[in-house]
Amino acid sequence: MHSMKSNYNDAMLHLLGGDPSFTEPSSVPIPDGLNQLLDAGFEERNGATLLRLPAVSRSSLLADLMSRDDETGIETTINGLHLEDYLDVEIPFFELARLGCDFAFLLAKRLHDVRPRNRFRVIVSAMDANQPDSVRDTCVVRFHQRRDGQQWLDENLENYRNEAIAVFDV
């Protein structure tokens, strides 16, 4: 892969073992359903790069979003995957966050392989069930192309006080 820059807030760094030079991988393998999504590939729609998701889950969402002029917002909405939905068993929160980073790295590599000239940002957001807005442990992995003038995420990751955040720029 050409180059990838990673950035973590303190909450995510803690879940990954605390050492920014070596993050602990998950002991849980990436679920088959997530690997199948990557194998299905990507598609281009109105300048947006999207996962090829089942049409049932996104047809009305896609029509609504494509009427807006915010490719980055469209991509982050459609390309947001809740990892816990792909697991057969519950796993500890730190493992869920680590799995999110493992999948994000694989996703970033695949994006680079198929669109080497594009710049992408892969975002991992993990929230445990003890947070005010959460009912269960969640980990969302999403991505978007990096575009001048369109920013989806606050650059100061510490502003996300209830979430563990990791960002991979490729």
GROMACS .gro file of C-alpha atoms in nm:
model
  170
    1MET     CA    1   0.000   0.000   0.000
    2HIS     CA    2   0.126   0.347  -0.080
    3SER     CA    3   0.104   0.506   0.264
    4MET     CA    4  -0.140   0.513   0.548
    5LYS     CA    5  -0.151   0.754   0.838
    6SER     CA    6  -0.338   0.652   1.152
    7ASN     CA    7  -0.468   0.868   1.434
    8TYR     CA    8  -0.647   0.765   1.754
    9ASN     CA    9  -0.814   0.944   2.039
   10ASP     CA   10  -0.704   0.845   2.391
   11ALA     CA   11  -1.009   0.622   2.443
   12MET     CA   12  -0.929   0.414   2.132
   13LEU     CA   13  -0.557   0.403   2.208
   14HIS     CA   14  -0.639   0.261   2.552
   15LEU     CA   15  -0.856  -0.013   2.394
   16LEU     CA   16  -0.576  -0.098   2.150
   17GLY     CA   17  -0.319  -0.153   2.423
   18GLY     CA   18  -0.192   0.200   2.489
   19ASP     CA   19   0.113   0.198   2.259
   20PRO     CA   20   0.069   0.415   1.946
   21SER     CA   21   0.362   0.241   1.774
   22PHE     CA   22   0.208  -0.106   1.815
   23THR     CA   23  -0.166  -0.160   1.845
   24GLU     CA   24  -0.298  -0.495   1.963
   25PRO     CA   25  -0.499  -0.680   1.698
   26SER     CA   26  -0.824  -0.855   1.781
   27SER     CA   27  -0.821  -1.223   1.870
   28VAL     CA   28  -1.152  -1.248   1.681
   29PRO     CA   29  -1.129  -1.312   1.305
   30ILE     CA   30  -1.304  -1.075   1.066
   31PRO     CA   31  -1.653  -1.222   1.013
   32ASP     CA   32  -1.732  -1.386   0.679
   33GLY     CA   33  -2.011  -1.137   0.610
   34LEU     CA   34  -1.766  -0.844   0.620
   35ASN     CA   35  -1.517  -1.027   0.398
   36GLN     CA   36  -1.800  -1.096   0.152
   37LEU     CA   37  -1.885  -0.723   0.141
   38LEU     CA   38  -1.524  -0.643   0.053
   39ASP     CA   39  -1.523  -0.920  -0.209
   40ALA     CA   40  -1.835  -0.766  -0.367
   41GLY     CA   41  -1.631  -0.453  -0.430
   42PHE     CA   42  -1.723  -0.090  -0.478
   43GLU     CA   43  -1.924   0.119  -0.720
   44GLU     CA   44  -1.915   0.484  -0.826
   45ARG     CA   45  -2.233   0.693  -0.802
   46ASN     CA   46  -2.229   1.067  -0.877
   47GLY     CA   47  -1.867   1.098  -0.766
   48ALA     CA   48  -1.917   0.889  -0.452
   49THR     CA   49  -1.742   0.557  -0.387
   50LEU     CA   50  -1.983   0.311  -0.226
   51LEU     CA   51  -1.971  -0.046  -0.103
   52ARG     CA   52  -2.188  -0.278  -0.311
   53LEU     CA   53  -2.446  -0.339  -0.040
   54PRO     CA   54  -2.770  -0.535  -0.079
   55ALA     CA   55  -3.013  -0.314  -0.271
   56VAL     CA   56  -3.293  -0.373  -0.023
   57SER     CA   57  -3.113  -0.192   0.256
   58ARG     CA   58  -3.026   0.121   0.068
   59SER     CA   59  -3.240   0.194  -0.238
   60SER     CA   60  -3.456   0.468  -0.080
   61LEU     CA   61  -3.164   0.604   0.121
   62LEU     CA   62  -2.953   0.629  -0.194
   63ALA     CA   63  -3.222   0.816  -0.386
   64ASP     CA   64  -3.266   1.066  -0.101
   65LEU     CA   65  -2.895   1.119  -0.052
   66MET     CA   66  -2.809   1.156  -0.418
   67SER     CA   67  -3.034   1.461  -0.435
   68ARG     CA   68  -2.790   1.641  -0.202
   69ASP     CA   69  -2.457   1.801  -0.286
   70ASP     CA   70  -2.250   1.630  -0.016
   71GLU     CA   71  -2.060   1.331  -0.152
   72THR     CA   72  -1.868   1.289   0.174
   73GLY     CA   73  -2.188   1.278   0.381
   74ILE     CA   74  -2.341   1.032   0.136
   75GLU     CA   75  -2.040   0.802   0.154
   76THR     CA   76  -2.015   0.805   0.533
   77THR     CA   77  -2.388   0.733   0.568
   78ILE     CA   78  -2.411   0.450   0.316
   79ASN     CA   79  -2.068   0.303   0.392
   80GLY     CA   80  -2.127   0.279   0.768
   81LEU     CA   81  -2.112  -0.083   0.885
   82HIS     CA   82  -2.207  -0.190   1.239
   83LEU     CA   83  -1.962  -0.471   1.310
   84GLU     CA   84  -2.168  -0.614   1.595
   85ASP     CA   85  -2.439  -0.699   1.338
   86TYR     CA   86  -2.194  -0.939   1.169
   87LEU     CA   87  -2.097  -1.132   1.484
   88ASP     CA   88  -2.264  -1.453   1.598
   89VAL     CA   89  -2.158  -1.406   1.960
   90GLU     CA   90  -2.101  -1.113   2.192
   91ILE     CA   91  -1.738  -1.022   2.242
   92PRO     CA   92  -1.575  -0.790   2.496
   93PHE     CA   93  -1.586  -0.421   2.403
   94PHE     CA   94  -1.207  -0.392   2.365
   95GLU     CA   95  -1.215  -0.686   2.119
   96LEU     CA   96  -1.495  -0.519   1.921
   97ALA     CA   97  -1.289  -0.199   1.891
   98ARG     CA   98  -0.979  -0.397   1.790
   99LEU     CA   99  -1.180  -0.590   1.534
  100GLY     CA  100  -1.303  -0.256   1.396
  101CYS     CA  101  -0.945  -0.140   1.346
  102ASP     CA  102  -0.845  -0.473   1.189
  103PHE     CA  103  -1.134  -0.446   0.942
  104ALA     CA  104  -1.060  -0.077   0.878
  105PHE     CA  105  -0.702  -0.161   0.783
  106LEU     CA  106  -0.822  -0.433   0.544
  107LEU     CA  107  -1.083  -0.196   0.398
  108ALA     CA  108  -0.821   0.078   0.349
  109LYS     CA  109  -0.594  -0.166   0.168
  110ARG     CA  110  -0.878  -0.282  -0.058
  111LEU     CA  111  -0.978   0.080  -0.136
  112HIS     CA  112  -0.620   0.159  -0.229
  113ASP     CA  113  -0.597  -0.153  -0.449
  114VAL     CA  114  -0.909  -0.065  -0.651
  115ARG     CA  115  -0.878   0.317  -0.649
  116PRO     CA  116  -0.504   0.390  -0.610
  117ARG     CA  117  -0.535   0.752  -0.726
  118ASN     CA  118  -0.807   0.844  -0.475
  119ARG     CA  119  -0.745   0.957  -0.116
  120PHE     CA  120  -0.970   0.785   0.139
  121ARG     CA  121  -1.043   0.816   0.509
  122VAL     CA  122  -1.159   0.509   0.702
  123ILE     CA  123  -1.313   0.587   1.041
  124VAL     CA  124  -1.369   0.348   1.332
  125SER     CA  125  -1.607   0.462   1.605
  126ALA     CA  126  -1.666   0.240   1.907
  127MET     CA  127  -1.909   0.314   2.190
  128ASP     CA  128  -1.971   0.091   2.488
  129ALA     CA  129  -2.312   0.013   2.632
  130ASN     CA  130  -2.248   0.236   2.937
  131GLN     CA  131  -2.264   0.559   2.733
  132PRO     CA  132  -2.581   0.771   2.754
  133ASP     CA  133  -2.684   0.722   2.390
  134SER     CA  134  -2.601   0.353   2.367
  135VAL     CA  135  -2.799   0.038   2.444
  136ARG     CA  136  -2.523  -0.207   2.350
  137ASP     CA  137  -2.157  -0.209   2.257
  138THR     CA  138  -2.124  -0.080   1.902
  139CYS     CA  139  -1.845  -0.037   1.653
  140VAL     CA  140  -1.907   0.138   1.322
  141VAL     CA  141  -1.653   0.136   1.041
  142ARG     CA  142  -1.718   0.382   0.760
  143PHE     CA  143  -1.523   0.547   0.484
  144HIS     CA  144  -1.527   0.838   0.244
  145GLN     CA  145  -1.305   0.998  -0.013
  146ARG     CA  146  -1.104   1.291   0.121
  147ARG     CA  147  -1.216   1.605  -0.061
  148ASP     CA  148  -1.113   1.965  -0.027
  149GLY     CA  149  -1.388   2.169   0.138
  150GLN     CA  150  -1.582   1.867   0.270
  151GLN     CA  151  -1.508   1.751   0.622
  152TRP     CA  152  -1.718   1.497   0.807
  153LEU     CA  153  -1.512   1.439   1.121
  154ASP     CA  154  -1.376   1.687   1.374
  155GLU     CA  155  -0.996   1.690   1.336
  156ASN     CA  156  -0.958   1.697   1.717
  157LEU     CA  157  -1.054   1.338   1.798
  158GLU     CA  158  -1.054   1.414   2.173
  159ASN     CA  159  -1.376   1.613   2.114
  160TYR     CA  160  -1.551   1.276   2.087
  161ARG     CA  161  -1.583   1.218   2.460
  162ASN     CA  162  -1.822   0.918   2.452
  163GLU     CA  163  -1.657   0.733   2.163
  164ALA     CA  164  -1.328   0.564   2.091
  165ILE     CA  165  -1.217   0.690   1.749
  166ALA     CA  166  -0.952   0.570   1.504
  167VAL     CA  167  -0.887   0.731   1.166
  168PHE     CA  168  -0.690   0.576   0.882
  169ASP     CA  169  -0.600   0.805   0.591
  170VAL     CA  170  -0.478   0.635   0.276
   0.00000   0.00000   0.00000
